[in-house]
mmCIF file of C-alpha atoms and ligand atoms in Angstrom:
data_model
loop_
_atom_site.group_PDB
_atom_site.id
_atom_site.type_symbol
_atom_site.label_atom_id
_atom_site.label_comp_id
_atom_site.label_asym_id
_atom_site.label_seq_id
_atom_site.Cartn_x
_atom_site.Cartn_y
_atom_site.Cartn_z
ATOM 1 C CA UNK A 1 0.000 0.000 0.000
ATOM 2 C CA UNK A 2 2.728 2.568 1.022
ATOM 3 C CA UNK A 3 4.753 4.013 -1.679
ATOM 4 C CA UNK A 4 7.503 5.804 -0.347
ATOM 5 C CA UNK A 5 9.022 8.958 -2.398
ATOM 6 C CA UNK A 6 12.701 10.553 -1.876
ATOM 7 C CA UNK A 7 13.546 12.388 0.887
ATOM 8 C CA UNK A 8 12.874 16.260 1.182
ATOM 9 C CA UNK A 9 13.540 18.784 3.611
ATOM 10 C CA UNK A 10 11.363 19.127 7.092
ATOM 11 C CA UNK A 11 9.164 22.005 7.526
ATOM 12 C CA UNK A 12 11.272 22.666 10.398
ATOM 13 C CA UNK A 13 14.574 23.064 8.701
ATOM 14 C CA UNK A 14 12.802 25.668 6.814
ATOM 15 C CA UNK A 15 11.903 27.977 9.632
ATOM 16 C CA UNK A 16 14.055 30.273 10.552
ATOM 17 C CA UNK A 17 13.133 30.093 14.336
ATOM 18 C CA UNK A 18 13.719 26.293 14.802
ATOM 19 C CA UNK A 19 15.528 25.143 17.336
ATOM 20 C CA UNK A 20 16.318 21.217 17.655
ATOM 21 C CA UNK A 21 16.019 19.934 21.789
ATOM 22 C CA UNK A 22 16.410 16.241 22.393
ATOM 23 C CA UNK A 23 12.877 14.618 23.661
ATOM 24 C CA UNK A 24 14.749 14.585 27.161
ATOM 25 C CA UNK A 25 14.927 18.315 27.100
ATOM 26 C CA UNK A 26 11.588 19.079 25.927
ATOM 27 C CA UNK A 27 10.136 17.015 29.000
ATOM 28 C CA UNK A 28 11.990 18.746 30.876
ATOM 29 C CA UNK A 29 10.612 21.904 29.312
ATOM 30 C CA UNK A 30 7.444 20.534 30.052
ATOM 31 C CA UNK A 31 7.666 19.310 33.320
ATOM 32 C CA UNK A 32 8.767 22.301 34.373
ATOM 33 C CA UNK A 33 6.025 24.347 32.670
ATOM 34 C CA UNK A 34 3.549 21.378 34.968
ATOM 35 C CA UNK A 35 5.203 22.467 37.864
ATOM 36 C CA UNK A 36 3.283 23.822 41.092
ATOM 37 C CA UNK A 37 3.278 27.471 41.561
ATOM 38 C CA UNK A 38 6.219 28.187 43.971
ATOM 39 C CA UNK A 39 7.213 31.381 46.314
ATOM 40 C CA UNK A 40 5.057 33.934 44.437
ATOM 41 C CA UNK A 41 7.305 32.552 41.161
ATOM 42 C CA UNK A 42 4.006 31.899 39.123
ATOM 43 C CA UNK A 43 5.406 29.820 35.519
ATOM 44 C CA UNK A 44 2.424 30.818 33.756
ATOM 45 C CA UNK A 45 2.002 29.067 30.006
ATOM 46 C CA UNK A 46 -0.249 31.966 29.111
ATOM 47 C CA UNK A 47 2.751 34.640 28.969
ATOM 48 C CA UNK A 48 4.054 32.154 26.410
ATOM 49 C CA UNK A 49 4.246 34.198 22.955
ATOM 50 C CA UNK A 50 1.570 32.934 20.792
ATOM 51 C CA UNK A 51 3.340 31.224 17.907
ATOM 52 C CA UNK A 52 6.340 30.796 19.987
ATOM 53 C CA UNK A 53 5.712 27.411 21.377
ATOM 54 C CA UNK A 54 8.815 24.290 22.191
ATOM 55 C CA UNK A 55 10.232 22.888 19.475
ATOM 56 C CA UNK A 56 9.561 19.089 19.391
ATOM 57 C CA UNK A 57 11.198 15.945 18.548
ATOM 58 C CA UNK A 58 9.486 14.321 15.442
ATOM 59 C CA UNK A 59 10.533 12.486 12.516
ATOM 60 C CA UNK A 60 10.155 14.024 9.021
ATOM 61 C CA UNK A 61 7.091 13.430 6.906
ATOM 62 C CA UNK A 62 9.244 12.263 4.077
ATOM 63 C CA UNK A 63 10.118 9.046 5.824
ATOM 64 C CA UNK A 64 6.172 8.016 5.578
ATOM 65 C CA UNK A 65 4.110 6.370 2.640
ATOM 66 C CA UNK A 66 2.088 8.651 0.131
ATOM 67 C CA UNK A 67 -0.407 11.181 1.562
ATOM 68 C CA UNK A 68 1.651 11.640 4.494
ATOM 69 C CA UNK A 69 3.077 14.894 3.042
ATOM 70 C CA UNK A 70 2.597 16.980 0.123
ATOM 71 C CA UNK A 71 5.125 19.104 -1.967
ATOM 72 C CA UNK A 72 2.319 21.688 -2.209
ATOM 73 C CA UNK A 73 3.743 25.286 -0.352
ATOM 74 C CA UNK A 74 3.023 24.736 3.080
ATOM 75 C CA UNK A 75 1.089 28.389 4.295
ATOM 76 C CA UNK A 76 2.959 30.433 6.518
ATOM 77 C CA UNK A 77 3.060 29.883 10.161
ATOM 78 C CA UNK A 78 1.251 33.094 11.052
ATOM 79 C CA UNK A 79 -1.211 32.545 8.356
ATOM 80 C CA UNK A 80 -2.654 29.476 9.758
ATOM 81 C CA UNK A 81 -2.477 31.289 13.533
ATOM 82 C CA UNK A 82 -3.934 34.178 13.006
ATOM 83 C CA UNK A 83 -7.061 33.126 10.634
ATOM 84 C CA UNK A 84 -8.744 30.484 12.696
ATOM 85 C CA UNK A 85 -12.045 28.828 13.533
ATOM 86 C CA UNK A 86 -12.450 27.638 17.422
ATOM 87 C CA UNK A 87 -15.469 29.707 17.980
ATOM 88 C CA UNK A 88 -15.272 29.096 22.070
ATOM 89 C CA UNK A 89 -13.036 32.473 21.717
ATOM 90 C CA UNK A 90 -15.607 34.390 19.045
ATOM 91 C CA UNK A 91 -16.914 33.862 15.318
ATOM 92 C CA UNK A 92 -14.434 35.927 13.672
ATOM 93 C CA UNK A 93 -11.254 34.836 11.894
ATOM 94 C CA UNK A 94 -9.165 36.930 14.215
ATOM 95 C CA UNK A 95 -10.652 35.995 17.652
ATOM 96 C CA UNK A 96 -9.003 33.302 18.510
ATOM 97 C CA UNK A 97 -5.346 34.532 18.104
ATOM 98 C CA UNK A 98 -6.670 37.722 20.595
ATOM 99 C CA UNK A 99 -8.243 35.439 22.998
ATOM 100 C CA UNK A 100 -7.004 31.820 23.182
ATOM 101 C CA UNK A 101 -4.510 32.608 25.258
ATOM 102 C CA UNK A 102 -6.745 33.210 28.463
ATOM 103 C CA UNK A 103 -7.424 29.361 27.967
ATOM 104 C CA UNK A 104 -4.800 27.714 30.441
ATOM 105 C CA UNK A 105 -3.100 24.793 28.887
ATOM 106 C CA UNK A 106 -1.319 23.153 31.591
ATOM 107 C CA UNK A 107 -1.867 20.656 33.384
ATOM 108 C CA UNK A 108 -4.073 18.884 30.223
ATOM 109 C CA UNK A 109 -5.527 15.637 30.684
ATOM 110 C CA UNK A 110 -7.192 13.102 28.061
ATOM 111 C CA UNK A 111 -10.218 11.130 29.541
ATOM 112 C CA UNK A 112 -10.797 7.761 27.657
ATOM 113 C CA UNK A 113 -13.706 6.132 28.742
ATOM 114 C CA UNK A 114 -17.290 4.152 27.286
ATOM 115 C CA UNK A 115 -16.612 0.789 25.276
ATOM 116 C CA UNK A 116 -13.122 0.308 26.478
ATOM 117 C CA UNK A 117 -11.668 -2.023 28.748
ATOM 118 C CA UNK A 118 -9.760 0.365 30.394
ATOM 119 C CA UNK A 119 -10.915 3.708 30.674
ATOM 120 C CA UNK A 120 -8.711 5.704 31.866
ATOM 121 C CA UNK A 121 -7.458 9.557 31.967
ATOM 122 C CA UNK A 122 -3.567 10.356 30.222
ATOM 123 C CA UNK A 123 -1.743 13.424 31.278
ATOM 124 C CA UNK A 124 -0.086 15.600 28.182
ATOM 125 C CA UNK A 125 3.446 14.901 29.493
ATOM 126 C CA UNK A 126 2.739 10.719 29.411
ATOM 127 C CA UNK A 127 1.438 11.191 25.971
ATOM 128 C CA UNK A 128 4.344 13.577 24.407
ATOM 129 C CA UNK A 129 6.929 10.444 26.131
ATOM 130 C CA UNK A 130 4.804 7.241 24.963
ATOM 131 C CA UNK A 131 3.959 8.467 21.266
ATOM 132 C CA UNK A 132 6.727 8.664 18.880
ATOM 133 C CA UNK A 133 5.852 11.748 17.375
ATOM 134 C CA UNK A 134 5.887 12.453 13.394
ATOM 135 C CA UNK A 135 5.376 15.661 10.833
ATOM 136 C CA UNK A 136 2.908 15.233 8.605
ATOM 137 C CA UNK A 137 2.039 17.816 5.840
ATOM 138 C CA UNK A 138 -1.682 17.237 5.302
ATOM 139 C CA UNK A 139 -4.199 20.331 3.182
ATOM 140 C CA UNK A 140 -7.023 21.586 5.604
ATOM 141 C CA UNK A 141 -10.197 22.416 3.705
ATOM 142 C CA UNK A 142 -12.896 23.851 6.181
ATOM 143 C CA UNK A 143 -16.460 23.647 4.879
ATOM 144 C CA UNK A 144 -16.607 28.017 4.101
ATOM 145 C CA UNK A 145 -14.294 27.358 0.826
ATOM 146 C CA UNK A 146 -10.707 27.886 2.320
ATOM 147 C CA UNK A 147 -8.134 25.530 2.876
ATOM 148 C CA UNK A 148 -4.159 25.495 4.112
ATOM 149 C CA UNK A 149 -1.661 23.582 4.098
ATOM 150 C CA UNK A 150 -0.319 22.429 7.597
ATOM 151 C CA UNK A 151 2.591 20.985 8.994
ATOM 152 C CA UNK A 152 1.448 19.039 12.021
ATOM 153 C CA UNK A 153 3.455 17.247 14.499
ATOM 154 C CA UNK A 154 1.069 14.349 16.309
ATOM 155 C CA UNK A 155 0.859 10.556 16.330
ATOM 156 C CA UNK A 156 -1.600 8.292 15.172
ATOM 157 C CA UNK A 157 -5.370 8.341 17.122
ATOM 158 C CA UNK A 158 -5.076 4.712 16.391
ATOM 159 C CA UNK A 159 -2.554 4.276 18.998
ATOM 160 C CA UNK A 160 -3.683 6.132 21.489
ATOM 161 C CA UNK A 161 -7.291 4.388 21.427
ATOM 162 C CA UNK A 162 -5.586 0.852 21.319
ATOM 163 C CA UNK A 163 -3.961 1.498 24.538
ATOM 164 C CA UNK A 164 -7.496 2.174 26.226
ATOM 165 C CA UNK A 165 -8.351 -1.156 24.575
ATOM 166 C CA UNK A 166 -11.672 -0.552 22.785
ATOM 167 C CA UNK A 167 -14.810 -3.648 23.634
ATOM 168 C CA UNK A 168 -16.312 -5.712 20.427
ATOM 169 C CA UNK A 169 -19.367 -2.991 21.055
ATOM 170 C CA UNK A 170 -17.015 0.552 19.974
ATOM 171 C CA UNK A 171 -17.929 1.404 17.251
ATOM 172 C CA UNK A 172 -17.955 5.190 16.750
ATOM 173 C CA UNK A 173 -15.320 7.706 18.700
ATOM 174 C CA UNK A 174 -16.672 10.920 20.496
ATOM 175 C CA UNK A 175 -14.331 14.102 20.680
ATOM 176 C CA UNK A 176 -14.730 16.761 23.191
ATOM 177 C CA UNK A 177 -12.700 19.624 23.920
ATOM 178 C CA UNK A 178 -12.655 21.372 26.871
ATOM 179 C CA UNK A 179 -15.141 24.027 28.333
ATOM 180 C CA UNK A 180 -14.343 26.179 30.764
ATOM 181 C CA UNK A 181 -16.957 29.590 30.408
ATOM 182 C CA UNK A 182 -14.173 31.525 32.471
ATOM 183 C CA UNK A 183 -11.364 31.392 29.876
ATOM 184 C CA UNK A 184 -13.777 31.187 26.809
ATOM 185 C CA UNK A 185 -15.817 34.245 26.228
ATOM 186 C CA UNK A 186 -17.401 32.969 22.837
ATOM 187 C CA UNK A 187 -19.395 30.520 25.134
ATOM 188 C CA UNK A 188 -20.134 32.894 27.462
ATOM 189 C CA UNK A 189 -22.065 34.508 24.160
ATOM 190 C CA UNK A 190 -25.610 34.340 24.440
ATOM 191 C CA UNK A 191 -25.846 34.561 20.442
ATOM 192 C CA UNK A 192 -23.621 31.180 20.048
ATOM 193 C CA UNK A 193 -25.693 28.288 18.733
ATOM 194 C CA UNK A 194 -23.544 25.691 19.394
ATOM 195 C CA UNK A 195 -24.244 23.578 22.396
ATOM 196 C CA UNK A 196 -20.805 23.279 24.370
ATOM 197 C CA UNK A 197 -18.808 21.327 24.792
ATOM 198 C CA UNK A 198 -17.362 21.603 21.471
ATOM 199 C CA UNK A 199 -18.425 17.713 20.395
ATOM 200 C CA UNK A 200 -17.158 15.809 17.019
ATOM 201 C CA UNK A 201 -17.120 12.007 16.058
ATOM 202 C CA UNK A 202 -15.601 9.582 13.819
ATOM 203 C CA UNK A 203 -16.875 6.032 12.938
ATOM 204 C CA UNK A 204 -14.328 3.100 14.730
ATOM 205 C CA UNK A 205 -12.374 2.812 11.377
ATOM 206 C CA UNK A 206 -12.017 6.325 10.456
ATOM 207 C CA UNK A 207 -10.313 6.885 13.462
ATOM 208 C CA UNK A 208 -8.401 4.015 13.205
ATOM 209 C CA UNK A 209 -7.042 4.995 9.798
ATOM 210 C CA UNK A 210 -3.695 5.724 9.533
ATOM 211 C CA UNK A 211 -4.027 9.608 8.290
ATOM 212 C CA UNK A 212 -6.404 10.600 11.621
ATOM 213 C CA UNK A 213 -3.764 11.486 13.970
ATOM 214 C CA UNK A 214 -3.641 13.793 16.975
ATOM 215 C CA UNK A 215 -1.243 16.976 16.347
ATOM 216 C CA UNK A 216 0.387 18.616 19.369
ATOM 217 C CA UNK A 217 2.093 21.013 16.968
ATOM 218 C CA UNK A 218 3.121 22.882 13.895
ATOM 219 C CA UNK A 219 5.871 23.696 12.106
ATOM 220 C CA UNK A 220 7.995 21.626 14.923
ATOM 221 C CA UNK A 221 6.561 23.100 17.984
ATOM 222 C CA UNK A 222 3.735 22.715 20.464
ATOM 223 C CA UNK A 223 0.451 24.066 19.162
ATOM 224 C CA UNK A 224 -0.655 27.661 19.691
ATOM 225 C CA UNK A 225 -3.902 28.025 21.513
ATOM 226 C CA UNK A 226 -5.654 28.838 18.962
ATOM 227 C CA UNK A 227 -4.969 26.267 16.900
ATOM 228 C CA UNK A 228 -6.210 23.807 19.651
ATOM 229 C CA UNK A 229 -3.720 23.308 22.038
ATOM 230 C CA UNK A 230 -2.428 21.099 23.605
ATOM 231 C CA UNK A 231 -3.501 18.695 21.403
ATOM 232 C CA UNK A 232 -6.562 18.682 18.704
ATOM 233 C CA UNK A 233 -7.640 15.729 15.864
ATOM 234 C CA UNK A 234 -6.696 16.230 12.584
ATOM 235 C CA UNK A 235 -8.824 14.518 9.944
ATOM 236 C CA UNK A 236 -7.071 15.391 6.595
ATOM 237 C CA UNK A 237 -9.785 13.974 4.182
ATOM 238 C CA UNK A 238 -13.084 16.028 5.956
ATOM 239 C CA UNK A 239 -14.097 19.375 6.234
ATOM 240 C CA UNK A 240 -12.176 21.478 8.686
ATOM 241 C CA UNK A 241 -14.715 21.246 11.454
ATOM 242 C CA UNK A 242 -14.383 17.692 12.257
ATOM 243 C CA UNK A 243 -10.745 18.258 13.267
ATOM 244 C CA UNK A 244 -11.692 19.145 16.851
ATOM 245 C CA UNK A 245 -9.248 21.619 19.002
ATOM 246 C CA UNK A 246 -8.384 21.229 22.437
ATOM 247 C CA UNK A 247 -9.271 17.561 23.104
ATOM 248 C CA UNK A 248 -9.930 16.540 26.766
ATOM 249 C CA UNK A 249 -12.403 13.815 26.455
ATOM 250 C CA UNK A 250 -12.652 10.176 23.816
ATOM 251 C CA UNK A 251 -15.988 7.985 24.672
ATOM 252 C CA UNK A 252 -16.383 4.789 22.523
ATOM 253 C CA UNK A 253 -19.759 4.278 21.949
ATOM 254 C CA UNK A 254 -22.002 1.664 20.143
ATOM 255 C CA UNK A 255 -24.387 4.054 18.583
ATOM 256 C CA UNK A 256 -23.178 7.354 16.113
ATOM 257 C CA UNK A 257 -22.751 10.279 18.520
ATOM 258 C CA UNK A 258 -23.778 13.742 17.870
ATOM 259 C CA UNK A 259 -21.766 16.500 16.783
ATOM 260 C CA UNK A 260 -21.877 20.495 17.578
ATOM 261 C CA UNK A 261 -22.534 21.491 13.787
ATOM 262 C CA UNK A 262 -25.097 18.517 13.088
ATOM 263 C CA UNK A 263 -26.659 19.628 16.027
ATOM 264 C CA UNK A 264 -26.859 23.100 15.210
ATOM 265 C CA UNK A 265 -27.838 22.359 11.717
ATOM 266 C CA UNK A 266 -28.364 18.853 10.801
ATOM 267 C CA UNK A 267 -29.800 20.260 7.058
ATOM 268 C CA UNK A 268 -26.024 21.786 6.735
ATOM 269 C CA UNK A 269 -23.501 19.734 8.013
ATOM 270 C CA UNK A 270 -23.694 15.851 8.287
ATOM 271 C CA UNK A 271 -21.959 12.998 10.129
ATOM 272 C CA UNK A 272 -19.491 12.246 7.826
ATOM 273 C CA UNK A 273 -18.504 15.869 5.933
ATOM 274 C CA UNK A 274 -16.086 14.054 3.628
ATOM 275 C CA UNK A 275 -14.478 16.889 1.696
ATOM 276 C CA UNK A 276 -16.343 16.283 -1.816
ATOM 277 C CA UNK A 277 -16.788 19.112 -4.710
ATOM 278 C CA UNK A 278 -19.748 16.949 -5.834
ATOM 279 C CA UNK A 279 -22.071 17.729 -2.951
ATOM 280 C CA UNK A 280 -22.640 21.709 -2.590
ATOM 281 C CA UNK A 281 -23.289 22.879 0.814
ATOM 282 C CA UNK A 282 -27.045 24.046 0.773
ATOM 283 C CA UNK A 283 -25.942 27.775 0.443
ATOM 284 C CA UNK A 284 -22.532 27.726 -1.404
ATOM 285 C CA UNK A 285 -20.509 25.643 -3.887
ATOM 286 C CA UNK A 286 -17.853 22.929 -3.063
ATOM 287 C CA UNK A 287 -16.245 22.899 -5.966
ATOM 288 C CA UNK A 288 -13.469 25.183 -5.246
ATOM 289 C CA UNK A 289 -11.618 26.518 -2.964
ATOM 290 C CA UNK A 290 -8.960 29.700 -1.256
ATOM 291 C CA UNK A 291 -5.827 28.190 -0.579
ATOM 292 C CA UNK A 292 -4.366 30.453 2.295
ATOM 293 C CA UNK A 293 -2.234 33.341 1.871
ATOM 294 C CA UNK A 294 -4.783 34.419 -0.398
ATOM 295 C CA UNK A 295 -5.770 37.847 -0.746
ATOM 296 C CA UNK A 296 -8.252 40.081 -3.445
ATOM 297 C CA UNK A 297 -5.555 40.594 -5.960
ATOM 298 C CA UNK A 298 -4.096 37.212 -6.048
ATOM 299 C CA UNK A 299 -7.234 35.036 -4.820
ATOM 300 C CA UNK A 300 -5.236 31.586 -4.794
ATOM 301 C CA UNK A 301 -8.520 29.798 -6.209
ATOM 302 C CA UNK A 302 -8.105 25.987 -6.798
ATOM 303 C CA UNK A 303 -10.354 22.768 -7.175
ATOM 304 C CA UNK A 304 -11.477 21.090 -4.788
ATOM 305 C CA UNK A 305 -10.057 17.340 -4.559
ATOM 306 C CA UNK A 306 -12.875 14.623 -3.456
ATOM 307 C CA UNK A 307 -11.614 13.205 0.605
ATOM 308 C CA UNK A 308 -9.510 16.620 -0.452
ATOM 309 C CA UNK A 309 -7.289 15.029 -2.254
ATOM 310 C CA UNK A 310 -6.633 12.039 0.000
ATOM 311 C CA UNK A 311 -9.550 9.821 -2.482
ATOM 312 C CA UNK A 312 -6.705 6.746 -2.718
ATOM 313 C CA UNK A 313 -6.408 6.134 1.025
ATOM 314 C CA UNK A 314 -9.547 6.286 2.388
ATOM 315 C CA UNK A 315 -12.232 5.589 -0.626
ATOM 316 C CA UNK A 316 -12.715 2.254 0.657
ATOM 317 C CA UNK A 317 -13.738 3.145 3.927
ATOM 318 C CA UNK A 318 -16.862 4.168 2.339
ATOM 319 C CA UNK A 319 -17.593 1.475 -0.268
ATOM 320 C CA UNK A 320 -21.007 1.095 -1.096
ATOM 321 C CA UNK A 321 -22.049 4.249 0.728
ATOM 322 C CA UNK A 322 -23.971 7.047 -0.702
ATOM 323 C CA UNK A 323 -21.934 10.217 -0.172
ATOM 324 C CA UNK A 324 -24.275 12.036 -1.460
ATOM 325 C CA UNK A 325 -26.624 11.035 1.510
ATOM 326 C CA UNK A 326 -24.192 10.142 3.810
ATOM 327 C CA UNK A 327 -23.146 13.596 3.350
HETATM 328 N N1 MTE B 1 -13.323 23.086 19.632
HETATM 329 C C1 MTE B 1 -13.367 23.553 18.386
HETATM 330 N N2 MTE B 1 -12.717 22.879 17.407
HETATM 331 C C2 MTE B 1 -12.740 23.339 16.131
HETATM 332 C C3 MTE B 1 -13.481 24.502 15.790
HETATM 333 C C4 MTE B 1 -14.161 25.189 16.850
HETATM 334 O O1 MTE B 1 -14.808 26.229 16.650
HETATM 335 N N3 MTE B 1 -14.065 24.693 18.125
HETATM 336 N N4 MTE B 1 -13.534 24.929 14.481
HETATM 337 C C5 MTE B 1 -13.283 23.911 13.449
HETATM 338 C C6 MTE B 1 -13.179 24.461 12.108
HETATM 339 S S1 MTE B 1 -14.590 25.045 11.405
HETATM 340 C C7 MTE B 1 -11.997 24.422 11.409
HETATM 341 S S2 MTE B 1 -11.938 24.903 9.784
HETATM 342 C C8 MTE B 1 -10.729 24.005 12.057
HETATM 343 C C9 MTE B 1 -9.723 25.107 11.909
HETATM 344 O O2 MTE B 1 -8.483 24.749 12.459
HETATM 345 P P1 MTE B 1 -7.330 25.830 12.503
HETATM 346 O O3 MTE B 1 -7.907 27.117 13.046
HETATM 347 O O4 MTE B 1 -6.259 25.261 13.343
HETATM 348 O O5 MTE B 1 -6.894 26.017 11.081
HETATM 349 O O6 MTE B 1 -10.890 23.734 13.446
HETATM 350 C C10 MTE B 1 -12.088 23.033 13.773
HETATM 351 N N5 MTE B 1 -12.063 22.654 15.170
HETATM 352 MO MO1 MO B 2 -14.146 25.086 9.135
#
């Protein structure tokens, strides 16, 4: 299945700002960030600089099969941090780089529990030591017509879940990220109709697939805020929205949870929201798309790929399906 291409150069070794620390040291950054507050010395992640982040250990993207990576311009690092979607900090673009960062990050903590045998909560620092982290270059197309191109740093959601062993009756995953009304004014809006928590979902073997992964970072270092730190699902081959930010909680489940958007309008966003030109969203065209930096003079319009471009990996997980139902 894996085709594997030549070697090419990390999005790491391309920023200017990177900085290579051993795993060793980066725990150590970490632990010390988990730290109690000590003597009035308070080591607060929120004075952190935005897109500043620890670099991370990770192997290259190159060094994985097909679909791994892309040789498509990655967009800039403070394109994809300053226009975001995590409405918990406000609806526009720009809201979440101004107020993410009263979300506090540290300690995080991952709750795995329903049809597993051993539900279970995992701290960040256990997961950054027992998941070998990887880059992998993967296009982002959210469901308004833009997409990116992102260098993440995570692991496969495949081996996390293992590790909670999942029952014979799992058979969908449920996503939630965390919601605390004190560091999130957008869900302290009383115009927001989205029912917090923040809630997504995959089917068992979606999110067993080898391109769902978790992503703790970007361009080699840990994730800023408002890109869903500490750690968020990345779904390459659905629309933006499924790729939930902020993760603290994973149920297994026998029957297809809901999700925020399908609950806020089930007419306009389905279940499955595999990227596909074919299917128009009820008030707008899929058919193309605004690959980021974009602007009016140089609009950066392309076509839309069906799974976004990712059709050879994961077709088969929906043989047989209508996807024009099963939208
Ligand atoms: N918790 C949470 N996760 C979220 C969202 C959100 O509002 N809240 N927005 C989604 C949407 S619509 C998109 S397009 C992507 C955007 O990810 P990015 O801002 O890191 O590019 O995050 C998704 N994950
Ligand atoms: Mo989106």
């Amino acid at each position: 299945m894996a085709t594997f291409k030549a070697p090419h150069i990390p999005s790491s070794e391309i920023t200017a700002e990177s900085v290579y620390l051993q795993r060793r040291q980066f725990m150590k950054v970490a632990g010390l960030l988990a730290a109690p507050v000590m003597g009035g010395l308070a080591l607060d992640t929120k004075a952190a600089p935005m897109t500043g982040g620890v670099s991370l250990d990770y192997q290259a993207a190159a060094s994985g099969p097909e679909g791994y990576w892309t040789d498509e311009d990655a967009t800039p690092a403070g394109d994809i941090s300053s226009y975001c979607n995590f409405y918990e900090f406000g609806t526009d673009k720009g809201d979440p780089a101004k107020y993410s960062h009263e979300m506090s990050v540290d300690p995080w903590t991952i709750e795995v529990v329903g049809e597993v045998a051993k539900p279970g909560k995992i701290n960040l620092e256990d997961v950054l030591s027992r998941y070998a982290l990887e880059e992998r270059i993967y296009r982002l197309r959210c469901v308004e017509a833009w997409s990116m191109v992102v260098p993440w740093v995570g692991f496969s959601l495949a081996n996390l879940i293992k590790d909670f062993e999942p029952t014979s009756k799992a058979r969908y995953v449920a996503f939630e990220t965390l919601y605390r009304p004190s560091e999130m004014r957008g869900t302290r809006s009383y115009t927001s109709t989205i029912d917090w928590p923040y809630k997504e979902g995959l089917r068992m073997d979606e999110a067993m697939h080898p391109l769902a992964i978790l992503s703790v970072g970007m361009y080699g270092k840990t994730l800023p805020n408002q890109n869903g730190a500490p750690v968020r699902l990345v779904v390459p081959w659905k629309y933006g929205f499924k790729s939930i930010k902020s993760v603290v909680k994973i149920r297994l489940t026998e029957e297809q949870p809901p999700t925020s958007w399908q609950l806020s309008n089930a007419r306009e966003y389905g279940f499955y929201s595999n990227v596909n030109p074919e299917v128009n969203h009820p008030r707008w065209s899929q058919k193309y798309e605004r690959r980021l930096p974009s602007s009016l003079f140089s609009p950066n319009r392309i076509a839309t790929r069906k799974f976004n471009g990712y059709e050879e990996q994961v077709a088969s997980l929906y043989a047989g399906m209508d996807l024009k139902k099963n939208y």
